[in-house]
Amino acid sequence: MLIDWQPVWLTLKLATLTTVLLLLIGTPIAWWLSQTGSRFRHAISAVVALPIVLPPTVLGFYLLVFLGPHGPGGAFTTWLGLGTLPFTFAGLVVASVFYSLPFVVQPIQNAFEAIGKRPLEVAATLGAGPWDRFFSVAVPLARPGFLSAMVLGFAHTVGEFGVVLMIGGNIPGETKVLSVAIYDHVETLEYAQAHILSAGMVGFAFVVLLGLYLVNGRFTSASARHEGRA
Amino acid sequence: MKTGETMMKRSLLMVLALLGATQVHADEVSVAVAANFTDATRDIIPLFEQASGHTVKVSFGSTGKLYAQIENGAPFEVFLAADSKRPEKAEAAGLAVSGSRFTYAMGKLALWSSQGGMWSDAGAWLKAGDFQKLAIANPKTAPYGLAAEQVMQSLGMWDLLQSKLVQGDSIAQTFQFVASGNARAGFVAGSQVYGWQGDAGTLWEIPQSLYEPIRQQAVLLAKGNQHAAAEAFLEFLKSDAARAVIVRYGYGVE
């Protein structure tokens, strides 16, 4: 029996790229949300959390309209010489960044908030500038949050389906990711292939979550011991 | 406690009443329809409901998807496919009533762009390849996608156009890709173009010699066996009233 592994690699590529981009985009947002007293912060939090609540079809629909040739996003990318993004790998990356944003921002934000003001104030009195405080105090202390964010962002992107079905166009090697490949196998009654890929996904998801809980559990018990000593 | 019990009894009664209410409409027929036949079905249903007093519940999708659902026990009673292969398979597998199968329409494939003046010679336009995306339906699940593949094979352009192809999940999504302009052009069902209310765009009615006939067959499914409404719907599909609608959408009839 022939198993096409291309969707697996494509999915890993998409999830990796999306996770890296989301760490770059999500970290400043999470930091701002954790530190600001701005009255807009609840509104921004709500916007970030939207993809958790919305059906993927809403996101898919807007991306199709916004990034298509008649949409402002499509006009912009065409002006840049990139063409339009629906049906391209780049389009999937853009969609995934929106789709998985809350899964990266929220764990990091929670971790930043858990640090509290004190360690940062202490660092400031010791003469650390804002960048130094961020990179040598906040980020290391928020490590469990970053780990959760990476794992959840990656895993959530791997699990993406509805958006890809709407803006992907099922192109092998370009937009035919694992979830769509499974859907295709099921629809063509190729259950053996669907079984192998699906069982692989179940195993993957379990291992990822188990690893996350184990590592986070170690962090928590380590910090509990640490606090006990102090 | 007592009020809780009464409340529970009352809601149970309500649920039973609702169940009963759906039982009253026992002459409802559940039909699975290939996506290309969507517009025609929407026109045929009110005619049928008026003529027969039965009601119709319809699900649209690609022929392959619907067949997979039927195989997995979907509660459809009638299947209007976009090919003869799946109805034959259903019959052979005992999922359909043998002898109930007939061709209700001959499908026509078209190359269509939502922009006007796109080509004068479609073959030359395809060969020049001055476009980013060309939409087809998934050939594995949609008979119109298979026909599109045959056309490109006949023209000797299948390999040439590979990198430009985007696949719709059904012919409905394929049409949407083209209508929204996300794909410059696409192989769609002629019936979709005739049913389209927007700009005429550019149309190539593809010669029948380039693809195998799209023999769209209807079949009575096992779940609709002995069900008057299901049988009546299939009979109505052969009536002059239904055939007039079918022809209006550009299909051929036998």
Short mmCIF file of C-alpha atoms in Angstrom, two decimals, chain B:
data_model
loop_
_atom_site.label_atom_id
_atom_site.label_comp_id
_atom_site.label_asym_id
_atom_site.label_seq_id
_atom_site.Cartn_x
_atom_site.Cartn_y
_atom_site.Cartn_z
CA MET B 1 -38.05 17.80 44.38
CA LYS B 2 -41.65 17.39 43.30
CA THR B 3 -41.43 20.39 40.93
CA GLY B 4 -38.19 19.01 39.54
CA GLU B 5 -39.94 15.79 38.69
CA THR B 6 -42.86 17.53 37.03
CA MET B 7 -40.47 19.68 35.05
CA MET B 8 -38.65 16.59 33.88
CA LYS B 9 -41.90 14.88 32.91
CA ARG B 10 -43.01 17.97 31.07
CA SER B 11 -39.81 18.28 29.07
CA LEU B 12 -39.94 14.58 28.27
CA LEU B 13 -43.47 15.04 27.01
CA MET B 14 -42.35 17.96 24.92
CA VAL B 15 -39.55 15.94 23.37
CA LEU B 16 -42.02 13.16 22.58
CA ALA B 17 -44.42 15.68 21.08
CA LEU B 18 -41.63 17.04 18.88
CA LEU B 19 -40.69 13.55 17.78
CA GLY B 20 -44.35 12.92 17.03
CA ALA B 21 -44.53 16.12 15.03
CA THR B 22 -41.79 14.94 12.71
CA GLN B 23 -43.55 11.59 12.36
CA VAL B 24 -46.58 13.37 10.92
CA HIS B 25 -44.44 14.37 7.92
CA ALA B 26 -43.81 10.76 7.11
CA ASP B 27 -43.82 11.56 3.41
CA GLU B 28 -40.62 13.49 3.54
CA VAL B 29 -37.97 12.23 1.19
CA SER B 30 -34.28 12.68 1.88
CA VAL B 31 -32.26 13.22 -1.28
CA ALA B 32 -28.49 13.37 -1.83
CA VAL B 33 -27.68 15.50 -4.87
CA ALA B 34 -24.42 16.00 -6.77
CA ALA B 35 -23.27 19.61 -6.46
CA ASN B 36 -23.57 20.43 -10.17
CA PHE B 37 -27.32 19.78 -10.00
CA THR B 38 -27.89 22.25 -7.13
CA ASP B 39 -29.65 25.01 -9.06
CA ALA B 40 -31.85 22.64 -11.02
CA THR B 41 -32.81 20.77 -7.84
CA ARG B 42 -33.83 23.99 -6.16
CA ASP B 43 -36.16 24.67 -9.08
CA ILE B 44 -37.51 21.13 -9.24
CA ILE B 45 -38.29 20.71 -5.53
CA PRO B 46 -41.14 23.26 -5.30
CA LEU B 47 -42.68 21.78 -8.45
CA PHE B 48 -42.52 18.30 -6.94
CA GLU B 49 -43.80 19.41 -3.56
CA GLN B 50 -46.73 21.16 -5.15
CA ALA B 51 -47.57 18.27 -7.43
CA SER B 52 -47.21 15.49 -4.85
CA GLY B 53 -47.76 17.00 -1.41
CA HIS B 54 -44.54 15.38 -0.24
CA THR B 55 -41.64 17.39 1.11
CA VAL B 56 -37.98 17.09 0.21
CA LYS B 57 -34.90 17.33 2.38
CA VAL B 58 -31.80 17.72 0.26
CA SER B 59 -28.04 17.45 0.86
CA PHE B 60 -25.54 18.67 -1.72
CA GLY B 61 -21.96 17.49 -2.15
CA SER B 62 -19.54 15.91 -4.56
CA THR B 63 -20.70 12.56 -5.90
CA GLY B 64 -17.75 10.78 -4.30
CA LYS B 65 -18.35 12.35 -0.90
CA LEU B 66 -22.06 11.51 -0.98
CA TYR B 67 -21.28 7.96 -2.00
CA ALA B 68 -18.86 7.59 0.92
CA GLN B 69 -21.59 8.89 3.23
CA ILE B 70 -24.15 6.47 1.81
CA GLU B 71 -21.73 3.61 2.29
CA ASN B 72 -21.39 4.68 5.90
CA GLY B 73 -25.11 4.56 6.51
CA ALA B 74 -26.23 8.12 5.75
CA PRO B 75 -30.06 8.26 5.85
CA PHE B 76 -30.53 9.22 2.19
CA GLU B 77 -33.33 7.61 0.22
CA VAL B 78 -32.55 8.91 -3.26
CA PHE B 79 -29.15 9.57 -4.84
CA LEU B 80 -28.74 11.91 -7.79
CA ALA B 81 -25.13 11.35 -8.82
CA ALA B 82 -23.05 13.12 -11.44
CA ASP B 83 -21.90 9.85 -12.95
CA SER B 84 -23.14 6.31 -13.53
CA LYS B 85 -20.20 4.70 -11.74
CA ARG B 86 -21.33 5.39 -8.17
CA PRO B 87 -24.98 4.45 -8.67
CA GLU B 88 -23.80 1.21 -10.30
CA LYS B 89 -21.49 0.59 -7.36
CA ALA B 90 -24.30 1.31 -4.91
CA GLU B 91 -26.48 -1.19 -6.72
CA ALA B 92 -23.76 -3.84 -6.76
CA ALA B 93 -23.10 -3.31 -3.06
CA GLY B 94 -26.74 -3.68 -2.17
CA LEU B 95 -26.99 -0.06 -1.08
CA ALA B 96 -29.49 0.71 -3.83
CA VAL B 97 -32.60 -0.97 -5.19
CA SER B 98 -31.60 -2.80 -8.36
CA GLY B 99 -33.49 -1.78 -11.47
CA SER B 100 -34.25 1.70 -10.15
CA ARG B 101 -31.26 3.32 -11.83
CA PHE B 102 -31.76 5.71 -14.77
CA THR B 103 -30.03 8.64 -16.45
CA TYR B 104 -31.76 11.90 -15.54
CA ALA B 105 -29.34 14.29 -17.24
CA MET B 106 -26.30 14.41 -19.51
CA GLY B 107 -23.80 16.84 -18.02
CA LYS B 108 -21.86 19.39 -20.02
CA LEU B 109 -18.43 20.57 -19.03
CA ALA B 110 -17.40 24.19 -19.57
CA LEU B 111 -14.29 26.29 -19.16
CA TRP B 112 -15.34 29.55 -17.58
CA SER B 113 -13.81 32.77 -16.33
CA SER B 114 -15.74 35.40 -14.39
CA GLN B 115 -13.94 38.08 -16.41
CA GLY B 116 -15.17 38.95 -19.89
CA GLY B 117 -12.96 38.80 -23.00
CA MET B 118 -10.50 36.37 -21.44
CA TRP B 119 -9.95 34.33 -24.62
CA SER B 120 -11.18 33.92 -28.14
CA ASP B 121 -9.46 30.57 -28.59
CA ALA B 122 -9.60 28.75 -25.26
CA GLY B 123 -7.15 26.04 -26.32
CA ALA B 124 -4.50 28.59 -27.26
CA TRP B 125 -5.19 30.52 -24.06
CA LEU B 126 -4.66 27.40 -21.95
CA LYS B 127 -1.47 26.59 -23.83
CA ALA B 128 -0.07 30.11 -23.40
CA GLY B 129 -0.63 29.68 -19.66
CA ASP B 130 -0.69 33.39 -18.91
CA PHE B 131 -2.55 32.92 -15.65
CA GLN B 132 -1.74 31.82 -12.11
CA LYS B 133 -4.50 29.44 -11.13
CA LEU B 134 -6.85 27.18 -13.01
CA ALA B 135 -9.58 25.54 -10.95
CA ILE B 136 -10.89 22.01 -11.34
CA ALA B 137 -12.95 19.81 -9.05
CA ASN B 138 -11.15 16.97 -7.30
CA PRO B 139 -11.07 14.28 -10.03
CA LYS B 140 -11.17 11.53 -7.42
CA THR B 141 -14.50 12.58 -5.93
CA ALA B 142 -16.15 14.82 -8.52
CA PRO B 143 -17.10 13.46 -11.97
CA TYR B 144 -16.77 16.95 -13.48
CA GLY B 145 -13.21 17.04 -12.19
CA LEU B 146 -12.55 13.73 -13.89
CA ALA B 147 -14.01 15.10 -17.11
CA ALA B 148 -11.78 18.17 -16.79
CA GLU B 149 -8.77 15.88 -16.47
CA GLN B 150 -9.89 14.03 -19.62
CA VAL B 151 -10.15 17.32 -21.53
CA MET B 152 -6.64 18.37 -20.56
CA GLN B 153 -5.37 14.89 -21.44
CA SER B 154 -7.09 15.07 -24.85
CA LEU B 155 -5.53 18.46 -25.47
CA GLY B 156 -2.13 17.12 -24.36
CA MET B 157 -1.90 19.76 -21.64
CA TRP B 158 -2.38 17.73 -18.47
CA ASP B 159 1.32 17.80 -17.52
CA LEU B 160 1.76 21.35 -18.73
CA LEU B 161 -1.04 22.70 -16.53
CA GLN B 162 -0.25 20.62 -13.40
CA SER B 163 1.45 23.46 -11.55
CA LYS B 164 -1.48 25.81 -12.12
CA LEU B 165 -4.27 23.56 -10.92
CA VAL B 166 -6.21 24.24 -7.75
CA GLN B 167 -8.78 21.70 -6.66
CA GLY B 168 -12.23 22.39 -5.34
CA ASP B 169 -13.73 19.92 -2.91
CA SER B 170 -16.78 19.73 -5.18
CA ILE B 171 -17.80 21.42 -8.42
CA ALA B 172 -19.63 24.00 -6.22
CA GLN B 173 -16.41 25.08 -4.53
CA THR B 174 -14.64 25.04 -7.88
CA PHE B 175 -17.21 27.43 -9.27
CA GLN B 176 -16.83 29.66 -6.21
CA PHE B 177 -13.04 29.80 -6.76
CA VAL B 178 -13.66 31.08 -10.29
CA ALA B 179 -16.62 33.37 -9.53
CA SER B 180 -14.67 35.09 -6.72
CA GLY B 181 -11.77 35.65 -9.12
CA ASN B 182 -9.37 33.68 -6.93
CA ALA B 183 -8.78 31.41 -9.90
CA ARG B 184 -8.60 33.05 -13.31
CA ALA B 185 -10.68 30.32 -14.91
CA GLY B 186 -11.91 26.85 -14.16
CA PHE B 187 -13.53 23.71 -15.50
CA VAL B 188 -17.08 23.90 -14.17
CA ALA B 189 -20.48 22.47 -14.99
CA GLY B 190 -22.32 24.22 -17.80
CA SER B 191 -25.40 24.26 -15.56
CA GLN B 192 -23.57 26.46 -13.07
CA VAL B 193 -22.77 29.05 -15.71
CA TYR B 194 -26.37 29.06 -16.93
CA GLY B 195 -27.58 29.50 -13.35
CA TRP B 196 -25.10 32.28 -12.60
CA GLN B 197 -26.67 35.68 -11.99
CA GLY B 198 -23.47 37.76 -12.19
CA ASP B 199 -21.43 38.98 -15.15
CA ALA B 200 -21.38 36.64 -18.10
CA GLY B 201 -17.60 36.32 -18.09
CA THR B 202 -15.94 34.18 -20.76
CA LEU B 203 -17.27 30.73 -21.59
CA TRP B 204 -15.98 27.84 -23.65
CA GLU B 205 -18.55 25.10 -24.12
CA ILE B 206 -16.20 22.17 -24.42
CA PRO B 207 -16.81 19.80 -27.37
CA GLN B 208 -18.14 16.43 -26.23
CA SER B 209 -15.35 14.71 -28.20
CA LEU B 210 -12.79 15.82 -25.59
CA TYR B 211 -14.32 13.98 -22.62
CA GLU B 212 -16.37 10.92 -21.87
CA PRO B 213 -20.11 11.57 -21.60
CA ILE B 214 -21.17 12.66 -18.12
CA ARG B 215 -24.09 10.30 -17.63
CA GLN B 216 -25.77 11.55 -14.46
CA GLN B 217 -27.76 8.76 -12.92
CA ALA B 218 -30.37 8.65 -10.21
CA VAL B 219 -31.01 5.63 -8.04
CA LEU B 220 -33.40 4.60 -5.29
CA LEU B 221 -31.35 3.78 -2.23
CA ALA B 222 -32.07 0.83 0.04
CA LYS B 223 -33.28 3.22 2.75
CA GLY B 224 -35.91 4.55 0.35
CA ASN B 225 -37.15 1.12 -0.71
CA GLN B 226 -40.95 0.88 -0.51
CA HIS B 227 -41.12 4.53 0.48
CA ALA B 228 -43.79 6.23 -1.61
CA ALA B 229 -42.32 9.73 -1.41
CA ALA B 230 -38.88 8.53 -2.58
CA GLU B 231 -40.38 6.60 -5.48
CA ALA B 232 -42.60 9.56 -6.38
CA PHE B 233 -39.59 11.88 -6.45
CA LEU B 234 -37.72 9.62 -8.87
CA GLU B 235 -40.84 9.35 -11.06
CA PHE B 236 -41.22 13.12 -11.02
CA LEU B 237 -37.64 13.49 -12.24
CA LYS B 238 -38.76 11.77 -15.46
CA SER B 239 -41.76 14.07 -15.91
CA ASP B 240 -41.96 16.78 -18.57
CA ALA B 241 -42.01 19.48 -15.88
CA ALA B 242 -38.73 18.30 -14.38
CA ARG B 243 -37.15 17.68 -17.78
CA ALA B 244 -37.98 21.23 -18.84
CA VAL B 245 -35.99 22.52 -15.86
CA ILE B 246 -33.12 20.14 -16.59
CA VAL B 247 -32.94 21.25 -20.21
CA ARG B 248 -33.14 24.91 -19.18
CA TYR B 249 -29.87 24.45 -17.26
CA GLY B 250 -28.19 23.18 -20.39
CA TYR B 251 -28.23 19.47 -19.64
CA GLY B 252 -29.04 16.91 -22.27
CA VAL B 253 -31.84 14.41 -21.63
CA GLU B 254 -32.14 10.94 -23.06
#
